[in-house]
PDB file of C-alpha atoms in Angstrom:
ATOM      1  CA  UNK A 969      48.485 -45.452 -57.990  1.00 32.00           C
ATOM      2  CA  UNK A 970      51.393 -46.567 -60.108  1.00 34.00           C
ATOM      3  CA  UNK A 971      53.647 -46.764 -56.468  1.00 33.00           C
ATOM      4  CA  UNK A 972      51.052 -48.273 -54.804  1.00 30.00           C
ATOM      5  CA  UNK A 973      50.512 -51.598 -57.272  1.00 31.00           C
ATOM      6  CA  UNK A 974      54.598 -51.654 -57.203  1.00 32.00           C
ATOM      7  CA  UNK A 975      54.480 -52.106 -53.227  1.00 29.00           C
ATOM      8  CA  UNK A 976      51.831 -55.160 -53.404  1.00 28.00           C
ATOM      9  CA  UNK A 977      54.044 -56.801 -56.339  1.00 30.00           C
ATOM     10  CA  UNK A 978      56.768 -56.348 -54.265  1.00 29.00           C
ATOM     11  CA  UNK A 979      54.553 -57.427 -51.147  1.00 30.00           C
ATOM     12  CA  UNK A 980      53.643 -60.659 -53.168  1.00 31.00           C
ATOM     13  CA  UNK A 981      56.986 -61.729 -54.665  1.00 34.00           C
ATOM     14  CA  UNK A 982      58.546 -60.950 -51.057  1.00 35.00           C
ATOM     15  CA  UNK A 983      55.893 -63.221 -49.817  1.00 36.00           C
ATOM     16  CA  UNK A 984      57.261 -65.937 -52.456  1.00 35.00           C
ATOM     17  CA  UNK A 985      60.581 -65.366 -51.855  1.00 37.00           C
ATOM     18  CA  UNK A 986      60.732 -65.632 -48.040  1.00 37.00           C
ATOM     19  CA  UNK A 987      60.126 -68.828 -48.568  1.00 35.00           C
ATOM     20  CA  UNK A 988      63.121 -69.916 -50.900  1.00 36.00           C
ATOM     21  CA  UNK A 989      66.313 -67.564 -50.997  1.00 37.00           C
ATOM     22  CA  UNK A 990      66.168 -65.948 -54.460  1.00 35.00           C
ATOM     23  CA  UNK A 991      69.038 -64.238 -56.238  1.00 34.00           C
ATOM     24  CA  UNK A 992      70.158 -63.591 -59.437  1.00 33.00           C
ATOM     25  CA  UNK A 993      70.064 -66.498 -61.879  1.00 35.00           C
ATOM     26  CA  UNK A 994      68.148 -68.607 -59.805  1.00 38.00           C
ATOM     27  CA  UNK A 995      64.170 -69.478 -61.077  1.00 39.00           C
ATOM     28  CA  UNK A 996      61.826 -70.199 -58.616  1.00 42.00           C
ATOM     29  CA  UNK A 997      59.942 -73.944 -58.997  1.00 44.00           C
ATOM     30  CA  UNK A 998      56.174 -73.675 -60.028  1.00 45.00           C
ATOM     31  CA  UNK A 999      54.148 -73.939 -57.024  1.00 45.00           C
ATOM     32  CA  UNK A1000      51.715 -75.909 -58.611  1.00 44.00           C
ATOM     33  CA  UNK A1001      54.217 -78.775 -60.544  1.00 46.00           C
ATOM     34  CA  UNK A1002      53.838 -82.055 -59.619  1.00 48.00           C
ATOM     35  CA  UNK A1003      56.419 -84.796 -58.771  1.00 55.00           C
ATOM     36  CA  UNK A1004      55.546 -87.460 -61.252  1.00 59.00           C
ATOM     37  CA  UNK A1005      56.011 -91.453 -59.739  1.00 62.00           C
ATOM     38  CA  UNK A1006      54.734 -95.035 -61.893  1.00 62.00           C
ATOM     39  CA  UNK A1007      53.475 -96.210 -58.097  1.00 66.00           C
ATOM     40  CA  UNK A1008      53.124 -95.871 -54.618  1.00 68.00           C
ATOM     41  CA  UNK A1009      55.093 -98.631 -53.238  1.00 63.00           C
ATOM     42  CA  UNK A1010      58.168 -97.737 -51.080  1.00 63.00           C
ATOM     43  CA  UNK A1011      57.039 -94.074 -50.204  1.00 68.00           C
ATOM     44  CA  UNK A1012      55.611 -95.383 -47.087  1.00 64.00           C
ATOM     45  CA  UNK A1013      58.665 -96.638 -46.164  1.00 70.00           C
ATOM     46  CA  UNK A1014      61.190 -94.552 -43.817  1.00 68.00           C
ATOM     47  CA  UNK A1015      63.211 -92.122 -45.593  1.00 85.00           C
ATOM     48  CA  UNK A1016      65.312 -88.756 -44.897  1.00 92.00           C
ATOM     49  CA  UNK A1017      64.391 -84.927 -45.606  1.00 94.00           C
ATOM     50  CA  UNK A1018      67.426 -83.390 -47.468  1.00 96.00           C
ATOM     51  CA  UNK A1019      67.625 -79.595 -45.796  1.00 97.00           C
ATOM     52  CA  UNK A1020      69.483 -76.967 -47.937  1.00 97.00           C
ATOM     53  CA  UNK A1021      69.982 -73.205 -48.118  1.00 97.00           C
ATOM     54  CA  UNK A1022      68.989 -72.444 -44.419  1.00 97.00           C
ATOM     55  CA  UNK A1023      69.068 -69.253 -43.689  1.00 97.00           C
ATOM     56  CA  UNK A1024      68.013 -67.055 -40.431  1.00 96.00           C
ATOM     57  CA  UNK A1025      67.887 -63.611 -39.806  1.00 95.00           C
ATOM     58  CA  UNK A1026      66.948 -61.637 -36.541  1.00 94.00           C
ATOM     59  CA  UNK A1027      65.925 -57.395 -36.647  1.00 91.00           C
ATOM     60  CA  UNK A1028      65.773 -55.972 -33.699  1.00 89.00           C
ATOM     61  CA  UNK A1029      64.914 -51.963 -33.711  1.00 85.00           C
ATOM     62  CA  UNK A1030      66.545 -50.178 -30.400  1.00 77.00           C
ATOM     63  CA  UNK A1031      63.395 -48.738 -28.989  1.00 70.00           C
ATOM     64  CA  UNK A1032      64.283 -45.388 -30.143  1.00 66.00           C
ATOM     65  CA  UNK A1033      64.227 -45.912 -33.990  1.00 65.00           C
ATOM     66  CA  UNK A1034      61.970 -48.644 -33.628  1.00 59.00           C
ATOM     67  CA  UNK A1035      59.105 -48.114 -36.391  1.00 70.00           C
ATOM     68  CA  UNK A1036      58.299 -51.983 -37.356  1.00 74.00           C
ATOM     69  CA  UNK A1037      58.176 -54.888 -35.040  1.00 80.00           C
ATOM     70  CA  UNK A1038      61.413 -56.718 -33.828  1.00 89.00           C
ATOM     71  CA  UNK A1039      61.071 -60.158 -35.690  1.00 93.00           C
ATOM     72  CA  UNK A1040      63.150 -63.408 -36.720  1.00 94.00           C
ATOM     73  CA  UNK A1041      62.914 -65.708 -39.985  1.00 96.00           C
ATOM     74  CA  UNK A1042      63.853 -68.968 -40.933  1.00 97.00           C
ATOM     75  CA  UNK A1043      63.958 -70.352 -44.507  1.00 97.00           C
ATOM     76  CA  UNK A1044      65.026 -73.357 -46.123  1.00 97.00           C
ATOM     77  CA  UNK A1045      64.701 -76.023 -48.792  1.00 97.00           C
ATOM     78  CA  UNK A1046      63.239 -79.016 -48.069  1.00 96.00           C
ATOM     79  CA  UNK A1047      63.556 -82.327 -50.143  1.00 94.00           C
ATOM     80  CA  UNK A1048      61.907 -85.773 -49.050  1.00 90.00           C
ATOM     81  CA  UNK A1049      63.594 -88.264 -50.334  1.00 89.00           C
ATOM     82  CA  UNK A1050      60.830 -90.794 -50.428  1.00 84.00           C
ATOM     83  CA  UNK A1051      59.266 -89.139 -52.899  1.00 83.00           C
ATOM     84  CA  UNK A1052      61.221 -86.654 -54.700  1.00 86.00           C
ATOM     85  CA  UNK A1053      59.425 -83.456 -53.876  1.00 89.00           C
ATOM     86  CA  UNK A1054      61.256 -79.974 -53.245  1.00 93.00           C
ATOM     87  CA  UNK A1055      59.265 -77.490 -51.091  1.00 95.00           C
ATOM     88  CA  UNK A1056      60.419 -74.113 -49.753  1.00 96.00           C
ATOM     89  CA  UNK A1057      59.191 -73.595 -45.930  1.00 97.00           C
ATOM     90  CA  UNK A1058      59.585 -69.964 -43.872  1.00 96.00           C
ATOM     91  CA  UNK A1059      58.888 -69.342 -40.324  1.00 96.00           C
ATOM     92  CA  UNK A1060      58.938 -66.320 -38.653  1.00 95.00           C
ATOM     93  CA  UNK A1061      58.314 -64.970 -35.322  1.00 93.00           C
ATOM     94  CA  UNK A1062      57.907 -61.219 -34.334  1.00 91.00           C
ATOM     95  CA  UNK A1063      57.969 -59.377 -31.083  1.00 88.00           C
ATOM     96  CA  UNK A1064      55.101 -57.034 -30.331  1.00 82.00           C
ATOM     97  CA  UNK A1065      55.185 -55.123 -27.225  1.00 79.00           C
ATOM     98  CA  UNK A1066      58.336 -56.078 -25.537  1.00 81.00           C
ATOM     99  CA  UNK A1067      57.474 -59.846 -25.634  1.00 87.00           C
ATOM    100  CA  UNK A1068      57.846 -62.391 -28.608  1.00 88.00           C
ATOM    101  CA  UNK A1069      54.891 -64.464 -29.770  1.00 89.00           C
ATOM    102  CA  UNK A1070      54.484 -67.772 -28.320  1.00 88.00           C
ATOM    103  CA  UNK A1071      55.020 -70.304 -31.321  1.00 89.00           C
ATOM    104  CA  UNK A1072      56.319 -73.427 -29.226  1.00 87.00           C
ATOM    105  CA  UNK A1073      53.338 -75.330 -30.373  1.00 89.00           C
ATOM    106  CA  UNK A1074      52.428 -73.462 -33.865  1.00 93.00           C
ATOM    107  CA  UNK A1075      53.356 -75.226 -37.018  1.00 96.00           C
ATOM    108  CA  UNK A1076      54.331 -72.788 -40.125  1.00 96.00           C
ATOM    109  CA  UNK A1077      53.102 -73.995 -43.419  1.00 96.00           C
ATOM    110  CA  UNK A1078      55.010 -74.575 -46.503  1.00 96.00           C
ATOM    111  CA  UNK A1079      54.442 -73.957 -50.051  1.00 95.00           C
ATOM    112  CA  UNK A1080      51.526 -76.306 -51.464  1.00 90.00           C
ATOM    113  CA  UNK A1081      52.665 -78.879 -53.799  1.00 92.00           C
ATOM    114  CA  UNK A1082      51.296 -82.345 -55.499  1.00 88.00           C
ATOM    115  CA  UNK A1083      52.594 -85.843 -56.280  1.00 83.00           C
ATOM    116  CA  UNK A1084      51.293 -87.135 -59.174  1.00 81.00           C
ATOM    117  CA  UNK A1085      51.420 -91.143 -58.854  1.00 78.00           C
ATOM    118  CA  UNK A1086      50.803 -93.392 -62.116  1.00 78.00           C
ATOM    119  CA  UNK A1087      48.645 -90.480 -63.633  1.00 81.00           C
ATOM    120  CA  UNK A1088      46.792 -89.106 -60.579  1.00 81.00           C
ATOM    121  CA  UNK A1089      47.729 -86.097 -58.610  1.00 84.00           C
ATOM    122  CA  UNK A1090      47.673 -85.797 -55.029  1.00 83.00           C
ATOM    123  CA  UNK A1091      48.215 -82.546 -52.907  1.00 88.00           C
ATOM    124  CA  UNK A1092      51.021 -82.730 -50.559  1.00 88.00           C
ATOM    125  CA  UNK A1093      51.119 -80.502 -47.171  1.00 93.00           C
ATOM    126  CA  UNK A1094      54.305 -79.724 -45.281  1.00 95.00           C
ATOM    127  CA  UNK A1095      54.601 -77.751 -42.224  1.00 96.00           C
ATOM    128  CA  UNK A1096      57.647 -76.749 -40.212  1.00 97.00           C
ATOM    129  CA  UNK A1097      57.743 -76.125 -36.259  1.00 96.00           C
ATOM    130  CA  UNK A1098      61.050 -73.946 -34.773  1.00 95.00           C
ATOM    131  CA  UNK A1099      61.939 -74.182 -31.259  1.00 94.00           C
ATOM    132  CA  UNK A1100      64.261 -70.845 -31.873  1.00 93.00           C
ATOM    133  CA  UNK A1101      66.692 -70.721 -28.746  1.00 90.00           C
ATOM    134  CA  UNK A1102      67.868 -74.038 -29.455  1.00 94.00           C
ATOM    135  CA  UNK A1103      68.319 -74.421 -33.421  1.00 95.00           C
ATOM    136  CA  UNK A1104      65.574 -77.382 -33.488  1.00 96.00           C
ATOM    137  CA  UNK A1105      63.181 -77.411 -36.693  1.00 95.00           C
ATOM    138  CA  UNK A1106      61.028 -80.496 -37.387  1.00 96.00           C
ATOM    139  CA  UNK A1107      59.361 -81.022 -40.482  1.00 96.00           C
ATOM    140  CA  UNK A1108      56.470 -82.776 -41.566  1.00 94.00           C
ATOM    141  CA  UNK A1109      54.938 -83.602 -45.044  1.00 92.00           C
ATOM    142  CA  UNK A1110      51.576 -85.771 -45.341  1.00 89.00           C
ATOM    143  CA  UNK A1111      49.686 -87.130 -48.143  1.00 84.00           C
ATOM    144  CA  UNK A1112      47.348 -89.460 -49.360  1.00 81.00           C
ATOM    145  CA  UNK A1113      48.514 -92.337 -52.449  1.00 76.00           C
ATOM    146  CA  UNK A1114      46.650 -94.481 -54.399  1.00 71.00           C
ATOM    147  CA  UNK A1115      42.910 -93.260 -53.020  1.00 69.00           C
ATOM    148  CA  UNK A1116      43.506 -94.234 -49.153  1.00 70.00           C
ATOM    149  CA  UNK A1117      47.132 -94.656 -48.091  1.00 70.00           C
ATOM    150  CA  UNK A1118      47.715 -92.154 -45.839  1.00 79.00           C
ATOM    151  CA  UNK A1119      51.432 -90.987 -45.648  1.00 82.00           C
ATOM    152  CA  UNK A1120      53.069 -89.074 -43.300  1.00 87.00           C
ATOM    153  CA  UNK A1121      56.834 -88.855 -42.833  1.00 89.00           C
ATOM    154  CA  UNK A1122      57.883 -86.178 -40.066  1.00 93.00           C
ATOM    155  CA  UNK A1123      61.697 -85.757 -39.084  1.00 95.00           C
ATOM    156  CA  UNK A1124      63.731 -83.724 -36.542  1.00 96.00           C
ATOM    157  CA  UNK A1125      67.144 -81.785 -36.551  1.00 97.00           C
ATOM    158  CA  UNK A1126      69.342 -79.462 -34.644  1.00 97.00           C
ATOM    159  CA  UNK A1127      71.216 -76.546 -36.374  1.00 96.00           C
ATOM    160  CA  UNK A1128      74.639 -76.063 -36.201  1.00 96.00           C
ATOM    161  CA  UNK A1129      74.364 -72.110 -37.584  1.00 96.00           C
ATOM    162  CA  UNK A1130      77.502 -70.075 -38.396  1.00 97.00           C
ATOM    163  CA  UNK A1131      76.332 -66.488 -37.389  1.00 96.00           C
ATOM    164  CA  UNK A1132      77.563 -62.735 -38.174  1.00 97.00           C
ATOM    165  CA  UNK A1133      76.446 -60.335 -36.067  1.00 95.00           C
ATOM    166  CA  UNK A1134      76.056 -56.052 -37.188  1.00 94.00           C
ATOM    167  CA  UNK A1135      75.246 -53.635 -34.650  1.00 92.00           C
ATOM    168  CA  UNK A1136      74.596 -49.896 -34.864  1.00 88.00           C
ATOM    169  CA  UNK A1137      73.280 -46.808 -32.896  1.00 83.00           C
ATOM    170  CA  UNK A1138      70.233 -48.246 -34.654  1.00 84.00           C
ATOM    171  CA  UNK A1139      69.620 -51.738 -35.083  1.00 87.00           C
ATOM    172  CA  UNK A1140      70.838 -55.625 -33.882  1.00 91.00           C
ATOM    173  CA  UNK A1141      71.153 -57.666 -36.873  1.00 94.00           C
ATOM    174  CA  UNK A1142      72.070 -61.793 -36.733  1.00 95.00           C
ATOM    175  CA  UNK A1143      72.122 -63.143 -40.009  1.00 97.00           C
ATOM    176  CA  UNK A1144      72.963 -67.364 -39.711  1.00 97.00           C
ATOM    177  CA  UNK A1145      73.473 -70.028 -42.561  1.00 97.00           C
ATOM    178  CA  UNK A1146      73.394 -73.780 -41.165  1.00 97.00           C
ATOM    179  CA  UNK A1147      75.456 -76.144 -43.439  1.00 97.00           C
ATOM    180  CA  UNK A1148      72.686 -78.493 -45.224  1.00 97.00           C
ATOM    181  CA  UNK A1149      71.921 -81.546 -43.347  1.00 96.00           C
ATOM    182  CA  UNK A1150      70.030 -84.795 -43.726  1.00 96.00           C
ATOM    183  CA  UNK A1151      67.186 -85.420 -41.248  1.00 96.00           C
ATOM    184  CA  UNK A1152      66.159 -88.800 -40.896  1.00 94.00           C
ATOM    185  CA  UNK A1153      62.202 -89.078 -40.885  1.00 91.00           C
ATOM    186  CA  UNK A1154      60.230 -91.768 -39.074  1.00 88.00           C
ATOM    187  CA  UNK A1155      56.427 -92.910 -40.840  1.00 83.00           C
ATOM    188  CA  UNK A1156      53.712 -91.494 -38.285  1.00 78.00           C
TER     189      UNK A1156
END
């Protein structure tokens, strides 16, 4: 019993963490911390997404050893500048019978956060979309300010990954970092 609640604390802080890179010394934000602001004027107005800490990593079993599916993760930091608010977003794609999964049109969501504007607290929602072969993530984060002004900023950017690749009898492993980057975001 004792092994078994060990592996779903480990499934749910591996959960956390794949979507912000942990390590030692670093302390995760509280998911459910708001961004405090005195109004809502000017976060309608175009702004930028600050991207940090991108990392990628592809696993991919040779069929003889392979015992869990062939899959590929991106995480990353993401920071609109509009209003302030850090979120951590993680997509990941695996391959299941020889083929990958079709996610060309499938937004990933991010971690949940809130806004709170002159005393009120509004729920934010960010989602990330990967076109993998050619380093492309978009990211958009919505929201509603001051009862009715509906918000949506929603910006594009192409990776420029630096990549180390370790192969063995056993496995293909591509582990990228992309420099941080801002991505200018247009109001939708």
């Amino acid at each position: 019993m004792m092994l078994l609640r060990h592996f779903f604390v480990f499934l749910s802080a591996s959960s956390v963490l794949s979507v912000a890179q942990a390590g030692l010394g670093w302390e995760l934000p509280s998911l459910n911390k708001a961004r405090q602001l005195s109004s809502c004027a000017g976060l309608s107005q175009p702004t930028t997404f600050s991207l940090k800490d991108i990392t990628y990593l592809k696993i991919e079993e040779y069929p003889t050893m392979a015992t869990v599916p062939n899959s590929t993760q991106l995480a990353l930091e993401v920071v609109n500048n509009a209003n302030g608010v850090s979120t951590g977003c993680s997509a990941q794609n695996v391959e299941i019978g020889g083929r990958w999964g079709d996610d060309s049109k499938y937004w990933y969501k991010c971690v949940d956060r809130s806004l709170e504007v002159d005393g009120n607290e509004y729920p934010l929602s960010t989602s990330l979309h990967v076109i993998w072969d050619e380093w492309k993530l978009s990211v958009n984060q919505s929201w509603e300010c001051d009862g009715g002004t509906h918000v949506k900023h929603i910006a594009t950017a192409t990776l420029t990954p630096s990549c180390q690749e370790t192969k063995s009898a056993f496995q293909y492993i591509n582990n990228c970092e992309a420099p941080d980057l801002e991505a200018p975001a247009t109001i939708q």
